Each structure stands twice: as C-alpha cells, then as structure tokens.
Amino acid sequence: MGEARNARVKFISIPRLELQAAVLATRLNRMLREELDLCIQDTIYWTDSDIVLHYLKKERRRFQTYVANRVEEIRGNSKPDEWNHASGSLNPTDDVSRGVRTFALIVTAHPYCARKFICHVIHRARALSSKTNNDRADGHCYSFAWI
C-alpha cells in the first residue's frame, strides 16, 4: 500500500508532522487488522522521532490541543511499549531528508544499512516474542509499522 502525504501549505512544525505520521501508522494498523484475515497478534512500531516517543510515554503531562488529540488517538490504537526508536544511522530512508541527490540514491543504495536495520528488527521481535509468549504453542505473528 503506498500513499503520499504532503505537508500542508500552512506551517506545521516537524515534530507535529512526525506525530501525524505516528497517527497514520496506527490507523493503517487498525485498518489492516479489521480488513485482512492475517495472524497479527502484536504490533511493533518504529520511529526515528524521540519527540513522538516522549509524547507517548508521558501520561501526566498536559499538551496543546493538537498534540493532545493525536497522542490520545495513538494511545487508543496502540500501547506506549509497542513503540521503539530507530536510530538515524540505521534508517536508510533518512537519506532523502538529508538532501542526498536522486542519482546518488540510485548508485549508492544502502543494502548494508537496510540489512542492519532488518537484523535489528528481527532481534527485537524475537526478544519480545520469547519474553511475552514462552507458553504459547501457536505461531506468533508480527505486524511492523515503520514511520
């Protein structure tokens, strides 16, 4: 599924755009769970935004209306412990935001970085699976949402 979302003409800060991306990820996960006959027992979300993670982890803090509404929706569709940080060095999709030219992206694709991140994701999923589901006999499936 591909969908492009452009920033509005009105100025919106980068943290708010990243928060909106997290909302989109939880909405997509909810839609996939409702519409598909797949074994999706747990979801692990990844974001490179520390700000979004801090918004989701703080429960006793009052936010501005825009932020509070989005944090409430994210918490309604996911749990804060499902959210993980992906460092920028492991995130090959950050090249676009760093100003790397298109030709450089084609010529110097980062299969090493992508493989390194995927290995990190698999390691994290196995750790969560063994920690939470030692007694389950059935197969364990994961749904990954990358922001």
Short mmCIF file of C-alpha atoms in Angstrom, two decimals:
data_model
loop_
_atom_site.label_atom_id
_atom_site.label_comp_id
_atom_site.label_asym_id
_atom_site.label_seq_id
_atom_site.Cartn_x
_atom_site.Cartn_y
_atom_site.Cartn_z
CA MET A 1 0.00 0.00 0.00
CA GLY A 2 1.50 3.31 -0.96
CA GLU A 3 0.25 6.72 -0.11
CA ALA A 4 1.94 10.08 -0.34
CA ARG A 5 1.07 12.76 2.13
CA ASN A 6 2.37 16.24 1.62
CA ALA A 7 2.80 18.83 4.33
CA ARG A 8 0.13 21.50 4.37
CA VAL A 9 0.75 24.94 2.95
CA LYS A 10 0.23 26.32 6.44
CA PHE A 11 3.40 25.93 8.51
CA ILE A 12 3.39 22.88 10.76
CA SER A 13 6.46 22.01 12.78
CA ILE A 14 8.47 18.86 12.11
CA PRO A 15 7.53 17.28 15.49
CA ARG A 16 3.85 17.73 14.68
CA LEU A 17 4.33 16.17 11.24
CA GLU A 18 6.12 13.23 12.86
CA LEU A 19 3.27 12.90 15.34
CA GLN A 20 0.80 12.86 12.44
CA ALA A 21 2.86 10.11 10.80
CA ALA A 22 2.50 8.07 14.00
CA VAL A 23 -1.27 8.61 13.88
CA LEU A 24 -1.28 7.41 10.28
CA ALA A 25 0.67 4.28 11.25
CA THR A 26 -1.82 3.36 13.98
CA ARG A 27 -4.76 3.99 11.65
CA LEU A 28 -3.17 1.78 8.98
CA ASN A 29 -2.53 -0.97 11.52
CA ARG A 30 -6.14 -0.82 12.76
CA MET A 31 -7.47 -0.98 9.19
CA LEU A 32 -5.24 -3.96 8.32
CA ARG A 33 -6.34 -5.82 11.44
CA GLU A 34 -10.03 -5.21 10.62
CA GLU A 35 -9.89 -5.98 6.90
CA LEU A 36 -7.38 -8.83 6.50
CA ASP A 37 -7.54 -12.42 7.64
CA LEU A 38 -4.00 -12.49 8.96
CA CYS A 39 -2.42 -13.66 12.16
CA ILE A 40 -1.48 -10.30 13.66
CA GLN A 41 -1.17 -10.74 17.39
CA ASP A 42 1.28 -7.97 18.23
CA THR A 43 2.42 -4.80 16.54
CA ILE A 44 5.81 -3.17 16.85
CA TYR A 45 6.05 0.44 15.73
CA TRP A 46 9.36 2.09 14.82
CA THR A 47 10.03 5.81 14.68
CA ASP A 48 13.17 7.88 14.48
CA SER A 49 11.48 10.71 16.39
CA ASP A 50 12.46 10.99 20.04
CA ILE A 51 9.82 13.67 20.46
CA VAL A 52 6.99 11.34 19.44
CA LEU A 53 8.28 8.68 21.83
CA HIS A 54 8.39 11.19 24.69
CA TYR A 55 4.84 12.34 23.90
CA LEU A 56 3.62 8.74 24.09
CA LYS A 57 5.49 7.80 27.28
CA LYS A 58 4.39 10.82 29.35
CA GLU A 59 0.98 10.29 30.89
CA ARG A 60 0.81 13.06 33.47
CA ARG A 61 1.63 15.93 31.15
CA ARG A 62 -0.79 18.39 29.57
CA PHE A 63 -0.24 19.02 25.88
CA GLN A 64 -1.53 21.61 23.45
CA THR A 65 -4.83 20.61 21.84
CA TYR A 66 -3.28 19.48 18.53
CA VAL A 67 -0.74 17.26 20.26
CA ALA A 68 -3.16 16.01 22.94
CA ASN A 69 -5.73 14.86 20.35
CA ARG A 70 -3.16 12.94 18.35
CA VAL A 71 -1.49 11.40 21.38
CA GLU A 72 -4.91 10.28 22.62
CA GLU A 73 -5.69 8.65 19.25
CA ILE A 74 -2.30 6.91 19.15
CA ARG A 75 -2.74 5.62 22.71
CA GLY A 76 -6.24 4.44 21.83
CA ASN A 77 -4.93 2.36 18.93
CA SER A 78 -1.60 1.23 20.43
CA LYS A 79 0.29 0.86 23.68
CA PRO A 80 3.32 3.01 24.51
CA ASP A 81 5.50 -0.08 24.95
CA GLU A 82 4.84 -1.07 21.31
CA TRP A 83 6.81 1.98 20.15
CA ASN A 84 10.55 1.72 19.56
CA HIS A 85 13.29 4.09 18.49
CA ALA A 86 15.17 3.54 15.24
CA SER A 87 18.43 5.44 15.19
CA GLY A 88 19.10 7.62 12.17
CA SER A 89 22.26 5.72 11.30
CA LEU A 90 20.22 2.54 10.74
CA ASN A 91 17.47 4.31 8.81
CA PRO A 92 18.18 4.29 5.06
CA THR A 93 15.00 6.29 4.37
CA ASP A 94 16.57 9.32 6.07
CA ASP A 95 18.84 9.90 3.06
CA VAL A 96 16.05 11.77 1.29
CA SER A 97 15.61 14.21 4.15
CA ARG A 98 19.39 14.70 4.34
CA GLY A 99 19.45 16.16 0.84
CA VAL A 100 21.08 13.26 -0.98
CA ARG A 101 20.53 13.65 -4.71
CA THR A 102 18.45 11.11 -6.62
CA PHE A 103 21.37 9.83 -8.69
CA ALA A 104 23.38 9.21 -5.51
CA LEU A 105 20.49 7.25 -4.05
CA ILE A 106 20.32 5.02 -7.12
CA VAL A 107 24.07 4.46 -7.39
CA THR A 108 24.82 4.07 -3.70
CA ALA A 109 21.79 2.26 -2.34
CA HIS A 110 22.34 1.19 1.23
CA PRO A 111 21.70 -2.53 1.32
CA TYR A 112 24.10 -2.84 4.26
CA CYS A 113 22.20 -0.29 6.34
CA ALA A 114 18.86 -1.81 5.37
CA ARG A 115 20.07 -5.30 6.28
CA LYS A 116 21.49 -3.99 9.55
CA PHE A 117 18.15 -2.42 10.46
CA ILE A 118 16.19 -5.52 9.47
CA CYS A 119 18.50 -7.65 11.64
CA HIS A 120 17.88 -5.21 14.49
CA VAL A 121 14.10 -5.50 13.97
CA ILE A 122 14.21 -9.31 13.88
CA HIS A 123 16.36 -9.43 17.01
CA ARG A 124 13.92 -7.12 18.83
CA ALA A 125 10.90 -9.14 17.66
CA ARG A 126 12.47 -12.41 18.84
CA ALA A 127 13.31 -10.87 22.21
CA LEU A 128 9.72 -9.67 22.65
CA SER A 129 8.33 -12.98 21.45
CA SER A 130 10.40 -15.04 23.88
CA LYS A 131 9.70 -12.64 26.75
CA THR A 132 5.93 -12.49 26.32
CA ASN A 133 4.98 -15.79 24.68
CA ASN A 134 7.05 -18.60 26.16
CA ASP A 135 3.92 -20.59 26.93
CA ARG A 136 2.16 -20.16 23.57
CA ALA A 137 2.02 -23.23 21.37
CA ASP A 138 0.55 -21.46 18.36
CA GLY A 139 2.55 -19.47 15.81
CA HIS A 140 3.38 -15.90 16.64
CA CYS A 141 2.95 -13.21 14.00
CA TYR A 142 4.13 -9.62 13.95
CA SER A 143 2.96 -6.56 12.11
CA PHE A 144 5.57 -3.86 11.60
CA ALA A 145 4.75 -0.21 11.06
CA TRP A 146 7.73 1.89 10.07
CA ILE A 147 7.44 5.66 10.43
#
